[in-house]
Coordinates of C-alpha atoms in Angstrom, one line a residue:
X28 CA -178.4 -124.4 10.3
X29 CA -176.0 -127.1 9.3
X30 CA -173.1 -127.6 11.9
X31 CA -170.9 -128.6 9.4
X32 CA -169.6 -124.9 8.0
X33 CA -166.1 -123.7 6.9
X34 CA -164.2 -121.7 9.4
X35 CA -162.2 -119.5 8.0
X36 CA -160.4 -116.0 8.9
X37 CA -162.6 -113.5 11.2
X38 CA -160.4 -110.5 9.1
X39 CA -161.8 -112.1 5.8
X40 CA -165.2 -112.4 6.3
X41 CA -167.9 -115.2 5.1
X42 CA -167.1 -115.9 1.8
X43 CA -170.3 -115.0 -1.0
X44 CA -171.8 -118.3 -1.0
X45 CA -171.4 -118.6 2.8
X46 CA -173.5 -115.5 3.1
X47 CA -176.1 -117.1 0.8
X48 CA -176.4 -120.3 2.9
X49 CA -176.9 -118.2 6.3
X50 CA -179.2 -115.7 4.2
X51 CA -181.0 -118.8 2.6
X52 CA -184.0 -119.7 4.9
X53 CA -185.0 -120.5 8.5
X54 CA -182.7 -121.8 10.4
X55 CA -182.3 -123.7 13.8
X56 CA -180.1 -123.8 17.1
X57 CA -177.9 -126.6 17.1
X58 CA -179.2 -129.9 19.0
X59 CA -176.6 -130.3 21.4
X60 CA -178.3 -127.9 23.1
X61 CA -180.1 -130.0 24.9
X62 CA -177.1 -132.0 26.3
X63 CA -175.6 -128.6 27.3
X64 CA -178.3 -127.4 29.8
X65 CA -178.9 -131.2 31.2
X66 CA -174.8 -130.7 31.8
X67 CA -175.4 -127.7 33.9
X68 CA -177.1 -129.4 36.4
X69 CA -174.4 -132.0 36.9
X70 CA -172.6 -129.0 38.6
X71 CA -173.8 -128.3 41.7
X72 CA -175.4 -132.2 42.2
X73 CA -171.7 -134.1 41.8
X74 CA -170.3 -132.1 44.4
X75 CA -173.0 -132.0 47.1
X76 CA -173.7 -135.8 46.7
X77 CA -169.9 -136.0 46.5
X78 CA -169.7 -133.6 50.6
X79 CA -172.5 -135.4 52.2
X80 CA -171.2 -139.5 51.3
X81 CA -167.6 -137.9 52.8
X82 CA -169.0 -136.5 55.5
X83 CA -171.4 -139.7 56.6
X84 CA -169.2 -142.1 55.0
X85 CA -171.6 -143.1 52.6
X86 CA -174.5 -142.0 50.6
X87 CA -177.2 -141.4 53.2
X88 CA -180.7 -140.4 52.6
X89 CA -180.4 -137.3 51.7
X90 CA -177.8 -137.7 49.2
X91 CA -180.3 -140.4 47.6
X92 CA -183.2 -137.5 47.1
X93 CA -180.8 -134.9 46.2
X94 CA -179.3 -137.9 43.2
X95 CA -183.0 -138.5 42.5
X96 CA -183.8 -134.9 42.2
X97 CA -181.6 -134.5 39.7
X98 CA -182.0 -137.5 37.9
X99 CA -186.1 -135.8 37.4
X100 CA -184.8 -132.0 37.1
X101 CA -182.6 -133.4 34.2
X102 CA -185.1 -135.4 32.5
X103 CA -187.5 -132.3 32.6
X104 CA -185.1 -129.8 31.6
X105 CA -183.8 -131.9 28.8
X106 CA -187.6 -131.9 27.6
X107 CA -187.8 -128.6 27.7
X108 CA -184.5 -128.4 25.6
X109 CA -186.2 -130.0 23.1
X110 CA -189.0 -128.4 22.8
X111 CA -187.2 -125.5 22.6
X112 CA -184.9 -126.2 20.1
X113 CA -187.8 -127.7 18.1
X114 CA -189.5 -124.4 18.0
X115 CA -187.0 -122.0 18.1
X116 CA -185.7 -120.8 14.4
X117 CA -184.2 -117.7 13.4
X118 CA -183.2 -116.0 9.8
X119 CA -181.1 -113.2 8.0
X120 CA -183.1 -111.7 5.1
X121 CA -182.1 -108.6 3.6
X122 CA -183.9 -106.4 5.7
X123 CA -183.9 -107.5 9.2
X124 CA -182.7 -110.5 11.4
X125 CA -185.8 -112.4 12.7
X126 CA -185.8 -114.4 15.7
X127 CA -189.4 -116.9 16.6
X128 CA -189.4 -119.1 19.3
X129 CA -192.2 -120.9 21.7
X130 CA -194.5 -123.2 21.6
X131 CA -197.8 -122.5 23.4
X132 CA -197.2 -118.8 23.9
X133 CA -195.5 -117.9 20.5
X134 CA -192.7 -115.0 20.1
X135 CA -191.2 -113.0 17.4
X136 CA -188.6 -111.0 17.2
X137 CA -187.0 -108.8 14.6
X138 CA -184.2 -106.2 14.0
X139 CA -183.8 -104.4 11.0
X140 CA -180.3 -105.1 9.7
X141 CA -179.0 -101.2 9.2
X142 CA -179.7 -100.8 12.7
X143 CA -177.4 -103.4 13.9
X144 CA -174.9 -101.9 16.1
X145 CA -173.0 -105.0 18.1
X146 CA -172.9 -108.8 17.8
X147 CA -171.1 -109.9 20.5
X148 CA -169.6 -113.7 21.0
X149 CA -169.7 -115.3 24.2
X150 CA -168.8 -118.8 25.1
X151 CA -169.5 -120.3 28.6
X152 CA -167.1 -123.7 29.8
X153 CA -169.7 -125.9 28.7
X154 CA -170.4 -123.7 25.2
X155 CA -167.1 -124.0 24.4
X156 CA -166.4 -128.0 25.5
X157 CA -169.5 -128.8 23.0
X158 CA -168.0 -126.4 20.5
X159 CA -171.2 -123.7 21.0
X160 CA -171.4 -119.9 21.1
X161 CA -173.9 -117.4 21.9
X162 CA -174.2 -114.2 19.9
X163 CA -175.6 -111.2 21.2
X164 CA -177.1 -108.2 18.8
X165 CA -177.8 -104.8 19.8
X166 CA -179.0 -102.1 18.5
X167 CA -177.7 -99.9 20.5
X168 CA -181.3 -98.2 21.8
X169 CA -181.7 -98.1 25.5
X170 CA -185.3 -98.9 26.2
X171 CA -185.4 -99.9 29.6
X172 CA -185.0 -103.8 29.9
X173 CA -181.8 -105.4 28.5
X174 CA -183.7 -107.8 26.5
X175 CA -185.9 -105.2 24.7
X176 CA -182.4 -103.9 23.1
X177 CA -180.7 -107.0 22.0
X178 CA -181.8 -110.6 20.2
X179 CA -179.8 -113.4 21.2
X180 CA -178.7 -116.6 19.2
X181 CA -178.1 -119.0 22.3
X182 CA -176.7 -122.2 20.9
X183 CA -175.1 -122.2 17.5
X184 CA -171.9 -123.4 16.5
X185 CA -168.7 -121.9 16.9
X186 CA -167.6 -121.3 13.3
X187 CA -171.3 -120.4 12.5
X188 CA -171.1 -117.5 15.6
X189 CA -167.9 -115.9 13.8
X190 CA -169.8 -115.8 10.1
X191 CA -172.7 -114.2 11.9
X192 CA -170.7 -111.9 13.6
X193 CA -168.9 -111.1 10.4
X194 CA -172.2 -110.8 8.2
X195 CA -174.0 -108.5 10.3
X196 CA -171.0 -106.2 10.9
X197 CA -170.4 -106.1 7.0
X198 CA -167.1 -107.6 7.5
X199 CA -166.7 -108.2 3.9
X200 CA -163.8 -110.0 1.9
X201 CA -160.7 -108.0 0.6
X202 CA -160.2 -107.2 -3.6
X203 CA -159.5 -110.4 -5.2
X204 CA -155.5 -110.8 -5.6
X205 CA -154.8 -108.5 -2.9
X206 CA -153.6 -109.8 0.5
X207 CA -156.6 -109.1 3.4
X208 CA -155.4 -106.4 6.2
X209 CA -154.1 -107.7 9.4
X210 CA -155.6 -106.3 12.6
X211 CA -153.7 -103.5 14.2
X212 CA -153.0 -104.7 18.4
X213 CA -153.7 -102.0 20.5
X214 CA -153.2 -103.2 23.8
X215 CA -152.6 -106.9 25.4
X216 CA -153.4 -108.4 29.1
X217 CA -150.1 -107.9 31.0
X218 CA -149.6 -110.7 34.2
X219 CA -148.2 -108.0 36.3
X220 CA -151.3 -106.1 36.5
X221 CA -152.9 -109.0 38.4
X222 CA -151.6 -107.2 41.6
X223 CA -154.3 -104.7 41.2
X224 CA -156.7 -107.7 41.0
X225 CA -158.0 -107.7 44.9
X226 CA -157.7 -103.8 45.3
X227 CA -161.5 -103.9 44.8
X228 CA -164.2 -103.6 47.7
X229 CA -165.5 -106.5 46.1
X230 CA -162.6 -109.1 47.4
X231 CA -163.6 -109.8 51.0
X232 CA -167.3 -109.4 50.2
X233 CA -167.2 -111.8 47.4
X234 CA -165.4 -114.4 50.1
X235 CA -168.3 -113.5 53.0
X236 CA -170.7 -114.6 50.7
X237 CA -169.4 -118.1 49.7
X238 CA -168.6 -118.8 53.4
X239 CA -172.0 -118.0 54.9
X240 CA -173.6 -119.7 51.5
X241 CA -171.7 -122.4 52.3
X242 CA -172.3 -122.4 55.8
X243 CA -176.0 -122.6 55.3
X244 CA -176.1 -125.6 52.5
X245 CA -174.4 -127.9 55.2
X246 CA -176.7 -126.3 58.1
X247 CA -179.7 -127.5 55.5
X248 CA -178.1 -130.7 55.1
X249 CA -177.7 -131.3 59.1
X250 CA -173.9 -131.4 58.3
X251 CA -171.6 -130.2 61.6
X252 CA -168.4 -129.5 60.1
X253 CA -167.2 -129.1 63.8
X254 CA -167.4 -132.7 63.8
X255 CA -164.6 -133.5 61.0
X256 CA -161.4 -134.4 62.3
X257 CA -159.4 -131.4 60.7
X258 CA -161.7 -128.5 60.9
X259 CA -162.3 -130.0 64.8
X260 CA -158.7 -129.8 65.1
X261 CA -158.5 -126.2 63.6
X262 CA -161.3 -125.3 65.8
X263 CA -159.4 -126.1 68.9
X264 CA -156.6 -124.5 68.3
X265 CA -158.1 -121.2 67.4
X266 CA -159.8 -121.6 71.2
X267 CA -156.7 -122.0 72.2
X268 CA -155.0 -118.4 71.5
X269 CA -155.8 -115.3 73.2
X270 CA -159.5 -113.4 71.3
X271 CA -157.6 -111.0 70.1
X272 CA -155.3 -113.3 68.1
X273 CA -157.7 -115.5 66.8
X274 CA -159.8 -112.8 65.1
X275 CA -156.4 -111.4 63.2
X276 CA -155.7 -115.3 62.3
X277 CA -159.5 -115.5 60.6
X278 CA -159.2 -112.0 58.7
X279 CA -155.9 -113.0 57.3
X280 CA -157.2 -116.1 56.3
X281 CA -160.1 -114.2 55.1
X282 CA -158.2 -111.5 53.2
X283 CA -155.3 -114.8 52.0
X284 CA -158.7 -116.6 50.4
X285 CA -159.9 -113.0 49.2
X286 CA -157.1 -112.7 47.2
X287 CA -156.5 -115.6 46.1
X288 CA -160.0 -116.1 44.6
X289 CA -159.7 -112.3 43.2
X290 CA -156.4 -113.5 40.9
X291 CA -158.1 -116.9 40.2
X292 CA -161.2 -114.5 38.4
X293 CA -158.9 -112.1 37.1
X294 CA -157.0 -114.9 35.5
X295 CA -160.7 -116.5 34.2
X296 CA -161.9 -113.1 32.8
X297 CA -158.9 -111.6 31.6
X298 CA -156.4 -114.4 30.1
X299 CA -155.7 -114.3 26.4
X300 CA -156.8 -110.8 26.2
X301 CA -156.0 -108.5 23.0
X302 CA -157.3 -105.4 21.8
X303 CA -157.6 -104.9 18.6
X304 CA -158.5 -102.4 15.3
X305 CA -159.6 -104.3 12.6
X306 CA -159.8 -103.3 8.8
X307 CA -163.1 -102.6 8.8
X308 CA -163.1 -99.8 11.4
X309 CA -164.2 -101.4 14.3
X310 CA -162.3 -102.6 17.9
X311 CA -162.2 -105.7 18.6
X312 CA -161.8 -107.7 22.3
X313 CA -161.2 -111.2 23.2
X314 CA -161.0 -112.6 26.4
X315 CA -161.5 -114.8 28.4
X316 CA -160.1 -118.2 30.0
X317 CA -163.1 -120.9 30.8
X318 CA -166.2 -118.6 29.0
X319 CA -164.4 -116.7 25.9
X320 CA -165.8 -113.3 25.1
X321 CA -165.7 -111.5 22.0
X322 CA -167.0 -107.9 21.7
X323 CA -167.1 -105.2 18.2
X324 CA -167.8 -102.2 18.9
X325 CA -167.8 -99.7 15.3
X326 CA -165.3 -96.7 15.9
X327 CA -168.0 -94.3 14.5
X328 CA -170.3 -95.3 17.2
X329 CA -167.5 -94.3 20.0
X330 CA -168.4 -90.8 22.0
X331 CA -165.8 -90.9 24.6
X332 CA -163.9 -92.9 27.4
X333 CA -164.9 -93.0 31.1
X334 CA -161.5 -93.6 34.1
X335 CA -162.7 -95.6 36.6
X336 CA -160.5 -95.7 40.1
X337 CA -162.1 -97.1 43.4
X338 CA -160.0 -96.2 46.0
X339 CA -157.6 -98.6 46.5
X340 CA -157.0 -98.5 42.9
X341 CA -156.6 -94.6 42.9
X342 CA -154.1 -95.2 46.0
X343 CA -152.2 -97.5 43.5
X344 CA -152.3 -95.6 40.8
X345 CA -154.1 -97.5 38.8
X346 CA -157.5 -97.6 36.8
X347 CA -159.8 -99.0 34.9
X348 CA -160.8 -97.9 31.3
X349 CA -164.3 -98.3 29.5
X350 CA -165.5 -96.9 26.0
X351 CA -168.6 -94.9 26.2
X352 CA -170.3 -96.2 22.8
X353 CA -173.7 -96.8 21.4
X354 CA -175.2 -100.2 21.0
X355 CA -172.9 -101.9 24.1
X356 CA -175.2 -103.2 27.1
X357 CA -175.4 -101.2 30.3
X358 CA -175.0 -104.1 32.2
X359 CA -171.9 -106.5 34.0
X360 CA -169.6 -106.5 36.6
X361 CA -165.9 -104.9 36.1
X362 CA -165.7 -108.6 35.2
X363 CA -167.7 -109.0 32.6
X364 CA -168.7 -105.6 31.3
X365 CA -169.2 -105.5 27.6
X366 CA -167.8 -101.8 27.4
X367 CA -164.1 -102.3 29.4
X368 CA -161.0 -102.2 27.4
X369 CA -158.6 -103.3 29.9
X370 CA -158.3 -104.9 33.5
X371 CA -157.0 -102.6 36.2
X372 CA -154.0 -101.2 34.8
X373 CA -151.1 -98.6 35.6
X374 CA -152.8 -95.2 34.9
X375 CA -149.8 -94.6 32.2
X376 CA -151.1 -97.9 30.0
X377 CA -154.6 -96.4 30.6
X378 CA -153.9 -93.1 29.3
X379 CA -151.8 -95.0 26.3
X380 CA -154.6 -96.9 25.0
X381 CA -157.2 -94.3 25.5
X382 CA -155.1 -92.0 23.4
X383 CA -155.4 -95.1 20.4
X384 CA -158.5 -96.4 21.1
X385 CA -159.7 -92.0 20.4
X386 CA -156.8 -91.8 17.5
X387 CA -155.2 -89.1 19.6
X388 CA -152.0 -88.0 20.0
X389 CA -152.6 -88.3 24.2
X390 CA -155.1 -88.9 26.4
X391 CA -158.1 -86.2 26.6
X392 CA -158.1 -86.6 30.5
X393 CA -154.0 -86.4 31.0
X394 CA -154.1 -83.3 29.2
X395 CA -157.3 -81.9 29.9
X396 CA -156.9 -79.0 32.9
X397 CA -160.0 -79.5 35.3
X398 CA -161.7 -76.4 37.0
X399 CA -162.5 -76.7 40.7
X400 CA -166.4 -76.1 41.5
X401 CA -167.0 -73.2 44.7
X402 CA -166.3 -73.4 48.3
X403 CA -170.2 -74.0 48.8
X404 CA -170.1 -77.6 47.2
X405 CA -167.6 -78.3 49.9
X406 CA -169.8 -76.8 52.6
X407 CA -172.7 -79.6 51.2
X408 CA -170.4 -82.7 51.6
X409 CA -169.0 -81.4 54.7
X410 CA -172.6 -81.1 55.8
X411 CA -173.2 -84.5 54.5
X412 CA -170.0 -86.3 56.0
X413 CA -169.6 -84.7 59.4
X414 CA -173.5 -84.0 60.4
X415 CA -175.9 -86.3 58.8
X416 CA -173.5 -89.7 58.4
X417 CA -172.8 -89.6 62.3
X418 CA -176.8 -88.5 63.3
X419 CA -177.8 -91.4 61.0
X420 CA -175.3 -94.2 63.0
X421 CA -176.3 -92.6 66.2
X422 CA -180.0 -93.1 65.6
X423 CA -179.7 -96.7 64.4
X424 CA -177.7 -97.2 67.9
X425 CA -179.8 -95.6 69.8
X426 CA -183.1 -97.5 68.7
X427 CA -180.9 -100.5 69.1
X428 CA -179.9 -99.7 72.6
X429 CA -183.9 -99.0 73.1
X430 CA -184.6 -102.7 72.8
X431 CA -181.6 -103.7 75.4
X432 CA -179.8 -105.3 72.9
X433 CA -176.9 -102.4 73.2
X434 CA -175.6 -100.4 75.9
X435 CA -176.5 -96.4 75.5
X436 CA -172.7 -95.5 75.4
X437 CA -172.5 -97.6 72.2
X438 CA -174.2 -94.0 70.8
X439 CA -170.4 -92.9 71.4
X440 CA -169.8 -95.3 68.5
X441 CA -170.8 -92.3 65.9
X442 CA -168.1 -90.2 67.1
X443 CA -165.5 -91.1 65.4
X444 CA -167.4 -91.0 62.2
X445 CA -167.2 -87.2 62.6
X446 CA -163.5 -86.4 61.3
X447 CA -163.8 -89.6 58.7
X448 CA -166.9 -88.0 57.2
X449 CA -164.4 -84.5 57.3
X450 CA -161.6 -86.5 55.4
X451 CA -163.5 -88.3 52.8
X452 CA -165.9 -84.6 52.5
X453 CA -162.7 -82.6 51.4
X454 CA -161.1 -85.3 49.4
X455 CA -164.7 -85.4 47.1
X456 CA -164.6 -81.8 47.0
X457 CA -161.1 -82.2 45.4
X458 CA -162.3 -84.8 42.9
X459 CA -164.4 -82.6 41.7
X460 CA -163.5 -81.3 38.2
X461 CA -164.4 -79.7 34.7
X462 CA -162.8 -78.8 31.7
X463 CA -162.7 -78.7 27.9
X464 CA -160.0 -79.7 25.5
X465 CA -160.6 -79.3 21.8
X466 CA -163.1 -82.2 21.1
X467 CA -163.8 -83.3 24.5
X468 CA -165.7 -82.7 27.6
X469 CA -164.0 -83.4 30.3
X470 CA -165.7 -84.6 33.8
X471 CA -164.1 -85.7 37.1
X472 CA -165.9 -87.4 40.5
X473 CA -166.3 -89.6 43.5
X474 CA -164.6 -90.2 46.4
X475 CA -164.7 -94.3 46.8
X476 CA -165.1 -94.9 42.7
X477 CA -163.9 -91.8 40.9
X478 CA -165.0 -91.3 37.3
X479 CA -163.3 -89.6 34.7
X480 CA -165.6 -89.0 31.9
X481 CA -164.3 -87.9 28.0
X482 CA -167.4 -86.9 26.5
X483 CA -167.0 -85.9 22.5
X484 CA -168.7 -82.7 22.5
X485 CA -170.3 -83.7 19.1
X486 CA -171.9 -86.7 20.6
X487 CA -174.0 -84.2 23.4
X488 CA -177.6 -84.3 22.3
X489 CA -178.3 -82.1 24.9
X490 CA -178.2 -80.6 28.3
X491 CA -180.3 -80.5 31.7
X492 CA -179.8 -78.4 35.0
X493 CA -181.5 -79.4 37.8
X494 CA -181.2 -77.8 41.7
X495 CA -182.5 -78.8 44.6
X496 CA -183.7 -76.3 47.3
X497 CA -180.3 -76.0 49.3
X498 CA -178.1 -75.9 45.6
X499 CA -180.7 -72.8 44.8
X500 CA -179.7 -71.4 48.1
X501 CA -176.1 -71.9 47.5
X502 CA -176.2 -70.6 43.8
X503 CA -174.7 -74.2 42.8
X504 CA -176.4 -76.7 39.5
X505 CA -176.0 -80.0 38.5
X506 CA -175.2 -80.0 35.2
X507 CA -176.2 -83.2 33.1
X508 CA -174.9 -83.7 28.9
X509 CA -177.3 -86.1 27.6
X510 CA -175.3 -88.5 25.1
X511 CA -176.7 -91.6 23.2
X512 CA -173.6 -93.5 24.7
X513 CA -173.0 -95.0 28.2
X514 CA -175.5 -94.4 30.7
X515 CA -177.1 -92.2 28.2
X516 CA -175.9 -89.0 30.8
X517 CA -173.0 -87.3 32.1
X518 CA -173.6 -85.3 35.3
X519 CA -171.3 -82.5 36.2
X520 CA -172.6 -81.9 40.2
X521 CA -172.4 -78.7 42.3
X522 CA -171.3 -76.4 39.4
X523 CA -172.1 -72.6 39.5
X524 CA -175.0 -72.2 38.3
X525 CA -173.7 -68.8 35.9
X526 CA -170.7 -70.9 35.0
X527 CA -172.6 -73.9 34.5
X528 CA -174.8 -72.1 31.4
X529 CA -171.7 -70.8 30.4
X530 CA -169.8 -73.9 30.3
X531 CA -172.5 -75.3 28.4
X532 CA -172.9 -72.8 25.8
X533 CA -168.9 -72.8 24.8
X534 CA -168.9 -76.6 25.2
X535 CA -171.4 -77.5 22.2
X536 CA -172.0 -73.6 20.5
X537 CA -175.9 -72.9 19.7
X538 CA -177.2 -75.5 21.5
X539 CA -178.4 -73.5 24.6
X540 CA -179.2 -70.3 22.3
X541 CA -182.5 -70.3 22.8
X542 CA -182.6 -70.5 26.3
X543 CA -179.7 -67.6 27.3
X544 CA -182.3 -64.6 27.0
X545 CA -184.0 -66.1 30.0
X546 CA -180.5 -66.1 31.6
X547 CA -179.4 -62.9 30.9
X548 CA -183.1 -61.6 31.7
X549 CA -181.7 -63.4 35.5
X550 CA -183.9 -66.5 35.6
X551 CA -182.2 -70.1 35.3
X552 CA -183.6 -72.9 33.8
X553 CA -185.0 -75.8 35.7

C-alpha cells in the first residue's frame, strides 16, 4: 500500500476510486515500521545509561553492556522488522478482509466483511511522530482470547487508517451536489473533571509500584541512592523528626506524587476528547494526548449503558459511563477501555449523555425505580463481613505469630475488622437494586465499584438462575440476562427466587414460558 494517499474528510468517506486502489490487490505495512520498533528500545536504554554515568560520574562498566545491549537488541529487532514487514500483506476483497503474515510458521487470517462490527484507530507517541496508525477490527464474537475476535493492521499510514476505517464501516460519500452531514457532538472532555482523576484505588498503588520498580533497577545496578548529595540530605532530615512525623511527611509525599501522576494520565488519555454521532449512524470517540484513539461503535449494535462508581467516586458524586455494545473488546483499564464514553464525570453529565447516547428523553437509571432484594441477602453479607473477613485476618496472624515473627496479641488486630465488615455489609445490601422501565432492565451493585447496568430488554438472549446451598436455604437466586453485549452477562444477586422468575417473565414476555409449569408445579430451575 502506497503511503502516498489523499486524506480527505472522515464524514465523506474514501472517494470510488480510493476504494478501488485499497480493494485492488495485496497490500503491505508501511516500512518505517521497522525504524518504529528499533525506536522503542531507545526508551528505557537513554535513560538508564543517562542515571548510572550521573550517578558514577561517568559511563562505568555497566553502562557500557547495558549501550552494547542495546546496540545488539536493536540490530536484531530491526531484522525481525524486516522480515516481518517483508511477509506480512493484507487485502480487502468483496467478501472478507484477509490478513497473512510469517515466514517459517505461516498465518492466515480472514474476516468476512458483513460481519465487521468495529475498526478502531489507535496511534501510540512513536505511531504518530512517524505518521502511523494501527487499526483494530472486530467482529464483535467473544471466543475466549482477544486475538481470536479481532485482526489487526499494525503499521499503516495515517490517512490510509481513516479510508480503512471508513470502507469497512460503509461510510460512504454523500449525493453528488448536496453538502455531506456534519457530525452531531454529544459530549466533550471538560478540565474540571480532572479533580475526580485520583479518586481511584488505583492512585497510590500505581505510585508503590514505580517506587519499589525503581528501587530494584538501581539495587540491580549496585546504585545507593543514599549516597547522592540531595536524597543523603533528605534522608537525614527525615531521621531527624519524631517517627510519627516522618511517616505522615512520606504518605503525603506519596499521596502529592499519586496525584500528580493520576492528572498527568488523565490529561494523556483524555485530552482532545469529543463524542460524537456521525451520519452514518454510528458514535464516534477521539481521544487521546501522546497515543490518539479513535473508536466506532454502530448504534444498532448498542444494548445498554453500564454506571460505574468506586467509592470515592460515589462519595463525590461522580461516575463513570460505558456502552454495553457488540463487537467492542472486553479488555483495558478505565484508561484505555474501548467501551467508556467519558472520564469520571459529575453524575448529572453522566445521566445527560446516557440519555443521547440511548436517544432518550432521560437517563433509564435516573428514572428507573430499583426494588430492594429480602432481609436474608443482608443476613449473607453480614455473615460475610462481620464473621468470615475477621476469622480469615485472625488465622493469617495467628499462623504468623506461630513462626515468632508476631506477637499473639497481634490476633487482636482482626477486631476491629468486625464493625467495618458491619458498615460496608449494610451499605452493599443497600446497593442492591432491580427495576424495569419501558425498554430497559435495570440492575444496581457493589459496595467498593458499584455498577449500574441498563440492559435493553430486546437485546436478552436469555436467562440463568443459579443457587448455592445456603441461597436454597434462604429462598434467595442469582439471577443472570445473557446479552451478546458487554461481558456477555448481567447478574442480578440474592433475588427471591419467586420474584426472580417473575421478574424474568415480565421483563422479556415468552421467554421463560416453557419453563413456569415447573414453577407453578413448586420446583425452580437450576
Amino acid at each position: 500500500m502506497s503511503s502516498r494517499t489523499k486524506a480527505y474528510d472522515v464524514s465523506e468517506g474514501p472517494s470510488a476510486r480510493e476504494e478501488a486502489e485499497l480493494e485492488a490487490a495485496w497490500q503491505r505495512l508501511h516500512p518505517r515500521m521497522v525504524v518504529v520498533s528499533v525506536s522503542w528500545l531507545a526508551g528505557p536504554t537513554v535513560p538508564l545509561v543517562g542515571t548510572m554515568t550521573l550517578a558514577a560520574g561517568r559511563l562505568n562498566a555497566h553502562g557500557w553492556i547495558a549501550l552494547g545491549s542495546y546496540i545488539v537488541v536493536a540490530a536484531v529487532q530491526a531484522g525481525h522488522e524486516w522480515v516481518r514487514y517483508r511477509t506480512t500483506r493484507f487485502r480487502f476483497t468483496d467478501r472478507k478482509v484477509e490478513l497473512q503474515s510469517g515466514l517459517l510458521f505461516r498465518k492466515e487470517k480472514s474476516i468476512p466483511r458483513d460481519r465487521v462490527r468495529s475498526a478502531d484507530l489507535t496511534a501510540n507517541p512513536v505511531h504518530r511522530l512517524f505518521g502511523l496508525a494501527a487499526v483494530k477490527i472486530g467482529t464483535g464474537e467473544h471466543q475466549g482470547r482477544d486475538e481470536d475476535e479481532h485482526l489487526v493492521l499494525d503499521g499503516i499510514s495515517r490517512e490510509q487508517a481513516v479510508q480503512v476505517r471508513a470502507l469497512l464501516l460503509r461510510q460512504a460519500p454523500g449525493d453528488a451536489g448536496t453538502a455531506p452531514e456534519l457530525p452531531v457532538r454529544l459530549a466533550r472532555m471538560r478540565w474540571t473533571w480532572a479533580r475526580y482523576a485520583p479518586l481511584t484505588f488505583t492512585t497510590l498503588a500505581g505510585v508503590m509500584a514505580v517506587f519499589i520498580g525503581l528501587s530494584k533497577l538501581l539495587d540491580t545496578f549496585g546504585i545507593d541512592i543514599t549516597k547522592l548529595g540531595t536524597a543523603r540530605a533528605v534522608w537525614d532530615w527525615l531521621s531527624s523528626l519524631p517517627a510519627a512525623v516522618a511517616v505522615a511527611v512520606v504518605i503525603a509525599v506519596l499521596l502529592a506524587i499519586g496525584v500528580a501522576g493520576a492528572l498527568v494520565a488523565f490529561a494523556e488519555a483524555w485530552f482532545g476528547h469529543r463524542l460524537e454521532r456521525e451520519p452514518g449512524g454510528s458514535l464516534h470517540m477521539t481521544r487521546g494526548l501522546l497515543t490518539s484513539r479513535s473508536v466506532s461503535v454502530e448504534e444498532r449494535r448498542i444494548r445498554g449503558v453500564e454506571i460505574v462508581q468506586p467509592l470515592p467516586l460515589r462519595w463525590a458524586r461522580a461516575a463513570r459511563v460505558n456502552i454495553l455494545a457488540t463487537g467492542l473488546s472486553r479488555r483495558g483499564s478505565h484508561l484505555t477501555h474501548p467501551a467508556q464514553l467519558l472520564p469520571a464525570a459529575p453524575l448529572a453529565a453522566v445521566h445527560e449523555v446516557t440519555a443521547k447516547v440511548l436517544h432518550d428523553v432521560a437517563s433509564p437509571i435516573a428514572e428507573a425505580v430499583l426494588h430492594g432484594h429480602p432481609r436474608a441477602a443482608l443476613r449473607r453479607r453480614l455473615l460475610r463481613g462481620c464473621l468470615l473477613l475477621p476469622a480469615t485476618v485472625a488465622a493469617v496472624l495467628g499462623g504468623i505469630a506461630a513462626t515468632g515473627l508476631l506477637p499473639w496479641w497481634s490476633l487482636g488486630g482482626a477486631a476491629p475488622l468486625v464493625p467495618l465488615g458491619a458498615l460496608f455489609a449494610r451499605d452493599a445490601y443497600r446497593g442492591l437494586g432491580h427495576g424495569l422501565t419501558e425498554g430497559y432492565v435495570v440492575v444496581r451493585q457493589g459496595t467498593f465499584v458499584r455498577r449500574t447496568v441498563a440492559l435493553r430488554r430486546d437485546g436478552i438472549i436469555g436467562w440463568r438462575g443459579r443457587q448455592s446451598y445456603f441461597q436454597r436455604r434462604a429462598g434467595l437466586l442469582t439471577l443472570s440476562a445473557t446479552t451478546a453485549a458487554g461481558r456477555g452477562v448481567v447478574r442480578i444477586p440474592d433475588m427471591d427466587a419467586v420474584e426472580a422468575l417473575r421478574f424474568a417473565s415480565v421483563a422479556v414476555p415468552g421467554l421463560l414460558d416453557p419453563f413456569m409449569e415447573r414453577t407453578q408445579a413448586g420446583a425452580l430451575p437450576h
